[in-house]
Amino acid sequence: MVGRTRISARGAGMTKDEKFVIFASSLGTVFEWYDFYLYATLAPFFAALFFPPGNDTAALLSAFATYAAGFLVRPFGALVFGRIGDLVGRKYTFLVTIFVMGAATFMVGLLPTFDTIGWAAPLLLVALRLVQGLALGGEYGGAATYVAEHARPQNRGFATSFIQITATLGFFLALLVIGACRIYMDADTFASWGWRIPFVVSLLLLVLSIWIRLRLNETPIFQRMKEEGKGSKAPLTESFFRYPNNKYVLLALLGATAGQGVVWYTGQFYALFFLQITLQLDYLLAYLLVGVSLLIGTPLFIAFGWLSDRIGRLKIILLGCLLAAATYMPLFQVLTRAVNPDLVAFQERSAVSVSADRATCRVHVFVGPWSDFSDCDRAQDFVTKLGVSFHKVDVPGGPVTLTIGETTVAGWSQARWQAAFEGAGYPTYADPSKVDWVTAELVLLVMVLYVVMVYAPMAAFLVEMFPTRIRYTSMSLPYHIGNGWFGGMLPLLATAIVASTGDIYAGLWYPIGVAGMTVLIGAVFLRETKDVDIATGSGVEISRRG
């Protein structure tokens, strides 16, 4: 059993207890992120399993909407579990969250598909995603607070950076397990039942995580506060309805976590989806590219956490957001040329447009029994899923018409439109022999570097902004709105923007705009926090003086 870890401003290296605290907290959080991101990684595949056939783009948007549902409820989980964490304790709360997450993930592995139970399948899937989101809403704040309240003041950024690694490692673990299943199974077997294995495996991870966390004690700072009778009796009220703490919650969201959220999800998830869906790269090769970038980038979390202890948290976070906003558009364009040069060549020699009565064209964000697909919907879906940018021409009362260069096809017909694209030389997939692997990997590494810069110092920054008695509650809400709403909605919103505009790069304007907003607000209104004494003072008060 780990006892109270001494909080000291001196000493060389970490003690055995400090290392175990980091290991136990981080390992459980890795498994929880693994659970949460299994669905995200398999979202393009789930679209065919849990939603009806007929419109692939609509089904994909539905899968992303279900994926986003787990993010939308994360702030509510932050409120519920953050309050419990500030009233009862950190250890108890993140034991509950990991149990709830693991159980929900295991049940996804047992869930019947649309072919078996019809519309009940997506409804149950959404319900389990909501449960996952609620659990994750309480997990991160608990783990980050627990480690920070054990860490030595001069090493807080370094110690909490291990928590920041967990999301990337969880994503990497999900890619690894899914990739292994797909290597050792043929496509039909994986589609039939093999996709369930990564979810079922989570039960073993859950048991291991609970066993390890049961060996932990409460944090010394929280225990001391409780013994002195200084705990909050109304953490929600103090956090969100009393000035100036409520102001700092809002500034933490808009000036830090919102930009961090979109940079994180663009550099990892949206990049993965872009490789697979837009650039038509084989799933395993896309997993490999992204997995290598994550593997190389993971040690940088520790390096930038250490650096934040020396030069500060805020400037690193804002610089990462600024670089991302300034370079995303050219980076994705270079990625396209590196991965699918045939697609670029096709687009350069053949302008594509779809003419139709705009009144008959819709973007279906969530497919249901109410969905009715017009010829324009089917036509735009067909072109969108090819990864081709195309112009939309409004012809009131006119038929749906495809134009590729000098070729025109009047009326919607998938067979005729497919033949027109093939005749114009459209590449049906990214040829691995033509992929510039070095350039593609370098682009992904640059985007992972942005992820590291905005994310590595974030836990320490948020912990230091708020006082002990309401720290869990106050930091959890802006973190999960920033990551759950601004970041988690990115695949859905970016895909919807692409489908709506016909431009494969248009979805990038969303993360560019949010990251730019964060740079502006953070630079003007926020101050550095690295010298805040979280054991004795209010992070808000000290931050204000700084």
GROMACS .gro file of N, CA and C in nm, residues 153 156 309-310 313 464 528-534 542:
model
   42
  153PRO      N    1   0.680   2.059  -0.635
  153PRO     CA    2   0.644   2.180  -0.710
  153PRO      C    3   0.728   2.204  -0.835
  156ARG      N    4   0.624   1.950  -1.132
  156ARG     CA    5   0.482   1.923  -1.155
  156ARG      C    6   0.451   1.905  -1.303
  309ASP      N    7   0.828   2.318  -1.689
  309ASP     CA    8   0.874   2.349  -1.553
  309ASP      C    9   0.984   2.456  -1.555
  310ARG      N   10   1.049   2.471  -1.667
  310ARG     CA   11   1.159   2.568  -1.677
  310ARG      C   12   1.113   2.701  -1.735
  313ARG      N   13   0.415   2.711  -1.879
  313ARG     CA   14   0.318   2.628  -1.953
  313ARG      C   15   0.251   2.703  -2.069
  464GLU      N   16  -0.293   2.423  -1.161
  464GLU     CA   17  -0.239   2.541  -1.094
  464GLU      C   18  -0.332   2.661  -1.101
  528GLU      N   19   0.097   3.317  -1.668
  528GLU     CA   20   0.171   3.195  -1.637
  528GLU      C   21   0.137   3.145  -1.496
  529THR      N   22   0.142   3.011  -1.476
  529THR     CA   23   0.103   2.952  -1.348
  529THR      C   24   0.211   2.865  -1.285
  530LYS      N   25   0.324   2.845  -1.348
  530LYS     CA   26   0.417   2.742  -1.302
  530LYS      C   27   0.472   2.764  -1.162
  531ASP      N   28   0.469   2.887  -1.110
  531ASP     CA   29   0.521   2.915  -0.977
  531ASP      C   30   0.414   2.918  -0.870
  532VAL      N   31   0.292   2.877  -0.904
  532VAL     CA   32   0.183   2.872  -0.807
  532VAL      C   33   0.207   2.759  -0.707
  533ASP      N   34   0.185   2.787  -0.579
  533ASP     CA   35   0.198   2.684  -0.473
  533ASP      C   36   0.059   2.623  -0.452
  534ILE      N   37   0.033   2.509  -0.510
  534ILE     CA   38  -0.099   2.449  -0.502
  534ILE      C   39  -0.127   2.389  -0.365
  542ILE      N   40  -0.308   3.357  -0.690
  542ILE     CA   41  -0.167   3.373  -0.723
  542ILE      C   42  -0.150   3.403  -0.871
   0.00000   0.00000   0.00000
